[in-house]
Amino acid sequence: MEYQTLYYQIKDLMKQGGGVDPVLGIRLEKHDFTSAGAMILPGKSKYYCASHKTIFTENTEAQPPKGKDTVSDKDGVDAVGPPSSQPAATENGSEFKLHPLKMEDSDIAENRHFSYYIMHPVRSGRSKGVILLFHGLNEKSWEKYLPWAVSMVRLTGKSVILLPIAFHMDRAPKNWSDTRAMQKIAEARKVKYPAYSHISAVNTAISIRLGNHPDRLFWSGLQTYQDVYMLIKKIKKGSVSGIAGDCTIDFFAYSIGAFYRLFY
């Protein structure tokens, strides 16, 4: 099968939310995911560490938890985060009033509740092998990775999991991928920062966010680490459909995804 034909075939299957393609020999499943790692993101007024049973609040010394003020520690992940909320964004001119770019990271719902995909071989029984596919920086769509995933399933006989990195793919507000909206902001930034030679609609959202708070790279990376850790725990418990609890787990990573891979 030609690459282009394969690409459009699997792309249509993803748009449908999953299904079986007997020609490609794959079964695509869509799963919902809630990020326990989101509890450590900047923007909250308080953070709770389950290990030390301590609440950290803005500009105050750490205090033990008291009754209903305790922040929930869902799934047993220590919710230790930065001790204060983020300062206001530095680009405050009217030309930068695209609301999602000004939101606190902890308030972005798309990053907490999202979907991931599992591509299985078409066969009965649970997969004995899994490959976690990590994408690159500033990616907004799985489309280019779909033929990769199909090839890995067909060549290895293993299931491939496509789990998005924090604030990427559908874990980010759609406005960040709106070319028209981002182009307006990019043009305004070109006027404001004439020395910046590579400003474009494609990199505007990530440039503003990391320019305002470079530590976002660390916190989103830590969130991603915890998300993958929780997913692997679910796999090992046998609670992910189509995958055996005693399966082998491998990684295939690209760009910044290869950097994240070093932590597992």
PDB file of C-alpha atoms in Angstrom:
ATOM      1  CA  MET A   1       0.000   0.000   0.000  1.00  0.00           C
ATOM      2  CA  GLU A   2       1.280   3.466  -0.911  1.00  0.00           C
ATOM      3  CA  TYR A   3       2.152   5.815   1.947  1.00  0.00           C
ATOM      4  CA  GLN A   4      -0.456   8.410   0.979  1.00  0.00           C
ATOM      5  CA  THR A   5      -3.244   5.832   0.816  1.00  0.00           C
ATOM      6  CA  LEU A   6      -2.240   4.391   4.181  1.00  0.00           C
ATOM      7  CA  TYR A   7      -2.089   7.886   5.666  1.00  0.00           C
ATOM      8  CA  TYR A   8      -5.621   8.873   4.667  1.00  0.00           C
ATOM      9  CA  GLN A   9      -7.029   5.480   5.608  1.00  0.00           C
ATOM     10  CA  ILE A  10      -5.755   5.549   9.180  1.00  0.00           C
ATOM     11  CA  LYS A  11      -6.497   9.284   9.502  1.00  0.00           C
ATOM     12  CA  ASP A  12     -10.162   8.610   8.708  1.00  0.00           C
ATOM     13  CA  LEU A  13     -10.225   5.836  11.304  1.00  0.00           C
ATOM     14  CA  MET A  14      -8.928   8.245  13.959  1.00  0.00           C
ATOM     15  CA  LYS A  15     -11.537  10.860  13.011  1.00  0.00           C
ATOM     16  CA  GLN A  16     -14.199   8.218  13.641  1.00  0.00           C
ATOM     17  CA  GLY A  17     -12.838   7.731  17.148  1.00  0.00           C
ATOM     18  CA  GLY A  18     -11.421   4.304  16.399  1.00  0.00           C
ATOM     19  CA  GLY A  19     -12.494   1.051  14.807  1.00  0.00           C
ATOM     20  CA  VAL A  20     -11.132  -1.896  12.844  1.00  0.00           C
ATOM     21  CA  ASP A  21      -9.394  -1.767   9.469  1.00  0.00           C
ATOM     22  CA  PRO A  22      -8.969  -5.345   8.200  1.00  0.00           C
ATOM     23  CA  VAL A  23      -6.947  -4.166   5.201  1.00  0.00           C
ATOM     24  CA  LEU A  24      -4.333  -2.494   7.390  1.00  0.00           C
ATOM     25  CA  GLY A  25      -4.670  -5.246   9.967  1.00  0.00           C
ATOM     26  CA  ILE A  26      -5.120  -2.872  12.891  1.00  0.00           C
ATOM     27  CA  ARG A  27      -7.707  -1.990  15.524  1.00  0.00           C
ATOM     28  CA  LEU A  28      -7.708   1.569  16.873  1.00  0.00           C
ATOM     29  CA  GLU A  29      -9.120   2.374  20.322  1.00  0.00           C
ATOM     30  CA  LYS A  30      -9.702   5.756  21.939  1.00  0.00           C
ATOM     31  CA  HIS A  31      -9.321   6.029  25.719  1.00  0.00           C
ATOM     32  CA  ASP A  32     -10.092   8.852  28.146  1.00  0.00           C
ATOM     33  CA  PHE A  33      -7.382   9.917  30.592  1.00  0.00           C
ATOM     34  CA  THR A  34      -7.354  12.191  33.630  1.00  0.00           C
ATOM     35  CA  SER A  35      -3.937  13.536  34.556  1.00  0.00           C
ATOM     36  CA  ALA A  36      -3.009  13.029  38.209  1.00  0.00           C
ATOM     37  CA  GLY A  37       0.227  14.865  37.400  1.00  0.00           C
ATOM     38  CA  ALA A  38      -1.706  18.096  36.759  1.00  0.00           C
ATOM     39  CA  MET A  39      -1.752  18.689  40.517  1.00  0.00           C
ATOM     40  CA  ILE A  40       1.853  19.930  40.443  1.00  0.00           C
ATOM     41  CA  LEU A  41       1.336  22.601  37.759  1.00  0.00           C
ATOM     42  CA  PRO A  42       1.877  26.308  38.554  1.00  0.00           C
ATOM     43  CA  GLY A  43      -1.150  28.492  39.183  1.00  0.00           C
ATOM     44  CA  LYS A  44      -2.712  27.132  42.363  1.00  0.00           C
ATOM     45  CA  SER A  45      -2.860  28.905  45.710  1.00  0.00           C
ATOM     46  CA  LYS A  46      -1.939  25.739  47.604  1.00  0.00           C
ATOM     47  CA  TYR A  47      -0.217  22.388  47.041  1.00  0.00           C
ATOM     48  CA  TYR A  48      -0.348  19.212  49.087  1.00  0.00           C
ATOM     49  CA  CYS A  49       2.474  16.700  49.611  1.00  0.00           C
ATOM     50  CA  ALA A  50       1.021  13.313  50.568  1.00  0.00           C
ATOM     51  CA  SER A  51       4.395  11.912  51.642  1.00  0.00           C
ATOM     52  CA  HIS A  52       4.946  14.675  54.211  1.00  0.00           C
ATOM     53  CA  LYS A  53       1.250  15.409  54.856  1.00  0.00           C
ATOM     54  CA  THR A  54       1.985  19.081  54.328  1.00  0.00           C
ATOM     55  CA  ILE A  55       0.203  21.907  52.545  1.00  0.00           C
ATOM     56  CA  PHE A  56       2.265  24.595  50.832  1.00  0.00           C
ATOM     57  CA  THR A  57       0.468  27.907  50.371  1.00  0.00           C
ATOM     58  CA  GLU A  58       1.443  31.144  48.672  1.00  0.00           C
ATOM     59  CA  ASN A  59       3.925  33.239  50.686  1.00  0.00           C
ATOM     60  CA  THR A  60       3.362  31.232  53.870  1.00  0.00           C
ATOM     61  CA  GLU A  61       5.330  28.610  55.730  1.00  0.00           C
ATOM     62  CA  ALA A  62       4.364  24.977  55.193  1.00  0.00           C
ATOM     63  CA  GLN A  63       1.511  23.910  57.474  1.00  0.00           C
ATOM     64  CA  PRO A  64      -0.031  20.515  58.233  1.00  0.00           C
ATOM     65  CA  PRO A  65      -3.370  19.794  56.525  1.00  0.00           C
ATOM     66  CA  LYS A  66      -6.546  20.873  58.327  1.00  0.00           C
ATOM     67  CA  GLY A  67      -9.876  19.260  57.580  1.00  0.00           C
ATOM     68  CA  LYS A  68     -11.564  20.263  54.353  1.00  0.00           C
ATOM     69  CA  ASP A  69      -8.716  22.539  53.277  1.00  0.00           C
ATOM     70  CA  THR A  70      -6.698  19.464  52.352  1.00  0.00           C
ATOM     71  CA  VAL A  71      -6.105  19.113  48.627  1.00  0.00           C
ATOM     72  CA  SER A  72      -7.027  15.662  47.317  1.00  0.00           C
ATOM     73  CA  ASP A  73      -4.117  13.382  46.417  1.00  0.00           C
ATOM     74  CA  LYS A  74      -5.854  11.342  43.735  1.00  0.00           C
ATOM     75  CA  ASP A  75      -4.201   8.122  42.535  1.00  0.00           C
ATOM     76  CA  GLY A  76      -1.524   8.418  45.221  1.00  0.00           C
ATOM     77  CA  VAL A  77       0.686  10.917  43.374  1.00  0.00           C
ATOM     78  CA  ASP A  78       2.480  13.466  45.544  1.00  0.00           C
ATOM     79  CA  ALA A  79       1.077  16.843  44.547  1.00  0.00           C
ATOM     80  CA  VAL A  80       4.177  18.875  45.322  1.00  0.00           C
ATOM     81  CA  GLY A  81       4.266  21.962  43.132  1.00  0.00           C
ATOM     82  CA  PRO A  82       5.749  25.455  43.059  1.00  0.00           C
ATOM     83  CA  PRO A  83       5.001  27.265  46.346  1.00  0.00           C
ATOM     84  CA  SER A  84       3.322  30.231  44.678  1.00  0.00           C
ATOM     85  CA  SER A  85       1.128  30.974  41.681  1.00  0.00           C
ATOM     86  CA  GLN A  86       2.647  32.220  38.452  1.00  0.00           C
ATOM     87  CA  PRO A  87       3.240  35.945  38.013  1.00  0.00           C
ATOM     88  CA  ALA A  88       1.278  37.759  35.348  1.00  0.00           C
ATOM     89  CA  ALA A  89       2.348  37.249  31.754  1.00  0.00           C
ATOM     90  CA  THR A  90       4.954  39.752  30.573  1.00  0.00           C
ATOM     91  CA  GLU A  91       3.281  40.395  27.209  1.00  0.00           C
ATOM     92  CA  ASN A  92       0.281  42.354  28.441  1.00  0.00           C
ATOM     93  CA  GLY A  93      -0.486  44.601  25.468  1.00  0.00           C
ATOM     94  CA  SER A  94      -3.960  44.509  23.939  1.00  0.00           C
ATOM     95  CA  GLU A  95      -2.553  42.679  20.913  1.00  0.00           C
ATOM     96  CA  PHE A  96      -1.843  39.644  23.111  1.00  0.00           C
ATOM     97  CA  LYS A  97      -5.304  39.219  24.594  1.00  0.00           C
ATOM     98  CA  LEU A  98      -5.838  35.655  23.425  1.00  0.00           C
ATOM     99  CA  HIS A  99      -7.341  34.338  26.644  1.00  0.00           C
ATOM    100  CA  PRO A 100      -5.934  30.762  26.711  1.00  0.00           C
ATOM    101  CA  LEU A 101      -2.383  32.137  26.499  1.00  0.00           C
ATOM    102  CA  LYS A 102      -3.014  34.081  29.711  1.00  0.00           C
ATOM    103  CA  MET A 103      -4.543  31.209  31.679  1.00  0.00           C
ATOM    104  CA  GLU A 104      -2.723  29.614  34.592  1.00  0.00           C
ATOM    105  CA  ASP A 105      -1.416  26.187  33.591  1.00  0.00           C
ATOM    106  CA  SER A 106      -3.419  24.532  36.360  1.00  0.00           C
ATOM    107  CA  ASP A 107      -6.642  26.012  34.903  1.00  0.00           C
ATOM    108  CA  ILE A 108      -6.330  24.536  31.412  1.00  0.00           C
ATOM    109  CA  ALA A 109      -8.937  21.760  31.430  1.00  0.00           C
ATOM    110  CA  GLU A 110      -7.824  20.252  28.114  1.00  0.00           C
ATOM    111  CA  ASN A 111      -4.476  19.392  29.679  1.00  0.00           C
ATOM    112  CA  ARG A 112      -6.098  17.577  32.610  1.00  0.00           C
ATOM    113  CA  HIS A 113      -8.758  15.585  30.778  1.00  0.00           C
ATOM    114  CA  PHE A 114      -7.884  14.284  27.326  1.00  0.00           C
ATOM    115  CA  SER A 115      -7.830  11.216  25.084  1.00  0.00           C
ATOM    116  CA  TYR A 116      -5.079   8.866  23.986  1.00  0.00           C
ATOM    117  CA  TYR A 117      -5.095   6.113  21.364  1.00  0.00           C
ATOM    118  CA  ILE A 118      -4.011   2.488  21.292  1.00  0.00           C
ATOM    119  CA  MET A 119      -3.380   0.779  17.974  1.00  0.00           C
ATOM    120  CA  HIS A 120      -3.635  -3.019  18.223  1.00  0.00           C
ATOM    121  CA  PRO A 121      -3.013  -5.797  15.716  1.00  0.00           C
ATOM    122  CA  VAL A 122      -6.304  -7.321  14.527  1.00  0.00           C
ATOM    123  CA  ARG A 123      -6.414 -10.556  16.491  1.00  0.00           C
ATOM    124  CA  SER A 124      -8.090 -12.052  19.508  1.00  0.00           C
ATOM    125  CA  GLY A 125      -6.525 -11.971  22.947  1.00  0.00           C
ATOM    126  CA  ARG A 126      -4.426  -9.396  24.769  1.00  0.00           C
ATOM    127  CA  SER A 127      -1.169  -7.988  23.421  1.00  0.00           C
ATOM    128  CA  LYS A 128       1.981  -9.334  25.041  1.00  0.00           C
ATOM    129  CA  GLY A 129       4.016  -6.341  23.908  1.00  0.00           C
ATOM    130  CA  VAL A 130       3.452  -2.561  23.928  1.00  0.00           C
ATOM    131  CA  ILE A 131       5.301   0.347  22.325  1.00  0.00           C
ATOM    132  CA  LEU A 132       4.828   3.849  23.747  1.00  0.00           C
ATOM    133  CA  LEU A 133       5.198   6.368  20.910  1.00  0.00           C
ATOM    134  CA  PHE A 134       6.386   9.819  22.053  1.00  0.00           C
ATOM    135  CA  HIS A 135       5.985  12.757  19.649  1.00  0.00           C
ATOM    136  CA  GLY A 136       8.052  15.924  19.163  1.00  0.00           C
ATOM    137  CA  LEU A 137       7.980  19.494  20.484  1.00  0.00           C
ATOM    138  CA  ASN A 138       5.114  21.846  19.567  1.00  0.00           C
ATOM    139  CA  GLU A 139       3.116  19.074  17.876  1.00  0.00           C
ATOM    140  CA  LYS A 140      -0.599  19.709  17.442  1.00  0.00           C
ATOM    141  CA  SER A 141      -1.746  16.595  15.591  1.00  0.00           C
ATOM    142  CA  TRP A 142      -1.008  12.863  15.525  1.00  0.00           C
ATOM    143  CA  GLU A 143      -1.492  12.723  11.758  1.00  0.00           C
ATOM    144  CA  LYS A 144       2.146  12.393  10.684  1.00  0.00           C
ATOM    145  CA  TYR A 145       2.746   9.712  13.311  1.00  0.00           C
ATOM    146  CA  LEU A 146      -0.133   7.463  12.258  1.00  0.00           C
ATOM    147  CA  PRO A 147       1.748   5.699   9.425  1.00  0.00           C
ATOM    148  CA  TRP A 148       4.646   5.186  11.842  1.00  0.00           C
ATOM    149  CA  ALA A 149       2.315   3.521  14.342  1.00  0.00           C
ATOM    150  CA  VAL A 150       0.738   1.305  11.680  1.00  0.00           C
ATOM    151  CA  SER A 151       4.169   0.158  10.505  1.00  0.00           C
ATOM    152  CA  MET A 152       5.266  -0.660  14.065  1.00  0.00           C
ATOM    153  CA  VAL A 153       2.113  -2.682  14.716  1.00  0.00           C
ATOM    154  CA  ARG A 154       2.485  -4.644  11.489  1.00  0.00           C
ATOM    155  CA  LEU A 155       6.237  -5.236  11.794  1.00  0.00           C
ATOM    156  CA  THR A 156       6.359  -6.104  15.506  1.00  0.00           C
ATOM    157  CA  GLY A 157       2.917  -7.495  16.255  1.00  0.00           C
ATOM    158  CA  LYS A 158       2.808  -5.226  19.322  1.00  0.00           C
ATOM    159  CA  SER A 159       0.255  -2.618  20.335  1.00  0.00           C
ATOM    160  CA  VAL A 160       1.276   1.033  19.997  1.00  0.00           C
ATOM    161  CA  ILE A 161       0.120   3.674  22.486  1.00  0.00           C
ATOM    162  CA  LEU A 162      -0.090   7.321  21.409  1.00  0.00           C
ATOM    163  CA  LEU A 163      -0.139   9.355  24.643  1.00  0.00           C
ATOM    164  CA  PRO A 164       0.268  13.132  24.180  1.00  0.00           C
ATOM    165  CA  ILE A 165       2.843  15.161  26.099  1.00  0.00           C
ATOM    166  CA  ALA A 166       1.426  17.866  28.390  1.00  0.00           C
ATOM    167  CA  PHE A 167       0.060  20.930  26.526  1.00  0.00           C
ATOM    168  CA  HIS A 168       0.470  19.208  23.138  1.00  0.00           C
ATOM    169  CA  MET A 169      -1.975  17.644  20.674  1.00  0.00           C
ATOM    170  CA  ASP A 170      -5.513  17.792  22.132  1.00  0.00           C
ATOM    171  CA  ARG A 171      -4.100  18.652  25.569  1.00  0.00           C
ATOM    172  CA  ALA A 172      -3.973  22.338  24.563  1.00  0.00           C
ATOM    173  CA  PRO A 173      -6.742  24.871  23.839  1.00  0.00           C
ATOM    174  CA  LYS A 174      -7.740  24.861  20.170  1.00  0.00           C
ATOM    175  CA  ASN A 175      -6.977  28.598  19.986  1.00  0.00           C
ATOM    176  CA  TRP A 176      -3.264  27.794  20.151  1.00  0.00           C
ATOM    177  CA  SER A 177      -3.622  25.971  16.831  1.00  0.00           C
ATOM    178  CA  ASP A 178      -5.870  28.577  15.201  1.00  0.00           C
ATOM    179  CA  THR A 179      -3.632  29.864  12.403  1.00  0.00           C
ATOM    180  CA  ARG A 180      -5.653  33.030  11.818  1.00  0.00           C
ATOM    181  CA  ALA A 181      -5.703  34.027  15.491  1.00  0.00           C
ATOM    182  CA  MET A 182      -2.029  33.200  15.960  1.00  0.00           C
ATOM    183  CA  GLN A 183      -1.031  35.053  12.800  1.00  0.00           C
ATOM    184  CA  LYS A 184      -2.489  38.281  14.201  1.00  0.00           C
ATOM    185  CA  ILE A 185      -0.464  37.854  17.375  1.00  0.00           C
ATOM    186  CA  ALA A 186       2.641  36.898  15.392  1.00  0.00           C
ATOM    187  CA  GLU A 187       2.389  40.075  13.299  1.00  0.00           C
ATOM    188  CA  ALA A 188       2.044  42.171  16.457  1.00  0.00           C
ATOM    189  CA  ARG A 189       5.105  40.475  17.962  1.00  0.00           C
ATOM    190  CA  LYS A 190       7.152  41.159  14.815  1.00  0.00           C
ATOM    191  CA  VAL A 191       6.471  44.862  15.258  1.00  0.00           C
ATOM    192  CA  LYS A 192       7.188  44.775  18.978  1.00  0.00           C
ATOM    193  CA  TYR A 193      10.315  42.593  18.651  1.00  0.00           C
ATOM    194  CA  PRO A 194      11.956  43.432  15.276  1.00  0.00           C
ATOM    195  CA  ALA A 195      15.148  41.584  16.271  1.00  0.00           C
ATOM    196  CA  TYR A 196      13.262  38.265  16.428  1.00  0.00           C
ATOM    197  CA  SER A 197      13.688  36.862  12.932  1.00  0.00           C
ATOM    198  CA  HIS A 198      11.732  33.588  13.155  1.00  0.00           C
ATOM    199  CA  ILE A 199       8.354  34.650  14.557  1.00  0.00           C
ATOM    200  CA  SER A 200       5.487  32.757  12.928  1.00  0.00           C
ATOM    201  CA  ALA A 201       1.935  31.637  13.649  1.00  0.00           C
ATOM    202  CA  VAL A 202       3.247  28.095  14.136  1.00  0.00           C
ATOM    203  CA  ASN A 203       5.516  28.913  17.079  1.00  0.00           C
ATOM    204  CA  THR A 204       3.726  31.936  18.562  1.00  0.00           C
ATOM    205  CA  ALA A 205       1.868  30.130  21.364  1.00  0.00           C
ATOM    206  CA  ILE A 206       4.843  28.126  22.609  1.00  0.00           C
ATOM    207  CA  SER A 207       7.185  31.130  22.262  1.00  0.00           C
ATOM    208  CA  ILE A 208       4.970  33.373  24.379  1.00  0.00           C
ATOM    209  CA  ARG A 209       4.358  30.705  27.001  1.00  0.00           C
ATOM    210  CA  LEU A 210       8.001  29.688  27.406  1.00  0.00           C
ATOM    211  CA  GLY A 211       9.204  33.276  27.090  1.00  0.00           C
ATOM    212  CA  ASN A 212       6.943  34.324  29.955  1.00  0.00           C
ATOM    213  CA  HIS A 213       7.741  31.283  32.112  1.00  0.00           C
ATOM    214  CA  PRO A 214      10.703  29.129  30.992  1.00  0.00           C
ATOM    215  CA  ASP A 215      10.082  26.801  33.956  1.00  0.00           C
ATOM    216  CA  ARG A 216       6.987  25.551  32.139  1.00  0.00           C
ATOM    217  CA  LEU A 217       9.269  23.149  30.287  1.00  0.00           C
ATOM    218  CA  PHE A 218      10.177  21.531  33.613  1.00  0.00           C
ATOM    219  CA  TRP A 219       6.695  21.436  35.144  1.00  0.00           C
ATOM    220  CA  SER A 220       4.992  20.103  32.011  1.00  0.00           C
ATOM    221  CA  GLY A 221       7.759  17.524  31.712  1.00  0.00           C
ATOM    222  CA  LEU A 222       7.181  16.413  35.304  1.00  0.00           C
ATOM    223  CA  GLN A 223       3.453  16.190  34.648  1.00  0.00           C
ATOM    224  CA  THR A 224       4.088  14.057  31.563  1.00  0.00           C
ATOM    225  CA  TYR A 225       6.413  11.804  33.551  1.00  0.00           C
ATOM    226  CA  GLN A 226       3.720  11.198  36.167  1.00  0.00           C
ATOM    227  CA  ASP A 227       1.066  10.588  33.498  1.00  0.00           C
ATOM    228  CA  VAL A 228       3.180   7.939  31.787  1.00  0.00           C
ATOM    229  CA  TYR A 229       4.029   6.411  35.165  1.00  0.00           C
ATOM    230  CA  MET A 230       0.321   6.105  36.026  1.00  0.00           C
ATOM    231  CA  LEU A 231      -0.482   4.614  32.617  1.00  0.00           C
ATOM    232  CA  ILE A 232       2.252   2.000  33.008  1.00  0.00           C
ATOM    233  CA  LYS A 233       0.875   1.128  36.456  1.00  0.00           C
ATOM    234  CA  LYS A 234      -2.568   0.583  34.915  1.00  0.00           C
ATOM    235  CA  ILE A 235      -1.062  -1.587  32.192  1.00  0.00           C
ATOM    236  CA  LYS A 236       0.790  -3.716  34.741  1.00  0.00           C
ATOM    237  CA  LYS A 237      -2.455  -4.178  36.680  1.00  0.00           C
ATOM    238  CA  GLY A 238      -4.085  -5.491  33.514  1.00  0.00           C
ATOM    239  CA  SER A 239      -6.668  -2.688  33.543  1.00  0.00           C
ATOM    240  CA  VAL A 240      -6.006  -1.375  30.020  1.00  0.00           C
ATOM    241  CA  SER A 241      -8.184  -3.141  27.451  1.00  0.00           C
ATOM    242  CA  GLY A 242      -6.447  -5.321  24.892  1.00  0.00           C
ATOM    243  CA  ILE A 243      -3.119  -5.388  26.770  1.00  0.00           C
ATOM    244  CA  ALA A 244      -1.847  -8.152  29.051  1.00  0.00           C
ATOM    245  CA  GLY A 245      -0.630  -7.143  32.494  1.00  0.00           C
ATOM    246  CA  ASP A 246       2.629  -9.034  31.994  1.00  0.00           C
ATOM    247  CA  CYS A 247       3.393  -7.402  28.636  1.00  0.00           C
ATOM    248  CA  THR A 248       6.771  -6.007  27.668  1.00  0.00           C
ATOM    249  CA  ILE A 249       6.952  -2.206  27.315  1.00  0.00           C
ATOM    250  CA  ASP A 250       9.202  -0.483  24.786  1.00  0.00           C
ATOM    251  CA  PHE A 251       9.555   3.139  23.689  1.00  0.00           C
ATOM    252  CA  PHE A 252       9.801   4.814  20.295  1.00  0.00           C
ATOM    253  CA  ALA A 253      10.481   8.530  20.637  1.00  0.00           C
ATOM    254  CA  TYR A 254      11.082  11.556  18.425  1.00  0.00           C
ATOM    255  CA  SER A 255      12.538  15.009  19.194  1.00  0.00           C
ATOM    256  CA  ILE A 256      11.703  16.129  22.740  1.00  0.00           C
ATOM    257  CA  GLY A 257       9.922  12.809  23.203  1.00  0.00           C
ATOM    258  CA  ALA A 258      13.347  11.155  23.042  1.00  0.00           C
ATOM    259  CA  PHE A 259      14.455  13.424  25.883  1.00  0.00           C
ATOM    260  CA  TYR A 260      11.491  12.342  28.019  1.00  0.00           C
ATOM    261  CA  ARG A 261      12.319   8.735  27.214  1.00  0.00           C
ATOM    262  CA  LEU A 262      15.587   9.088  29.174  1.00  0.00           C
ATOM    263  CA  PHE A 263      13.610   9.243  32.424  1.00  0.00           C
ATOM    264  CA  TYR A 264      12.010   5.793  32.135  1.00  0.00           C
TER     265      TYR A 264
END
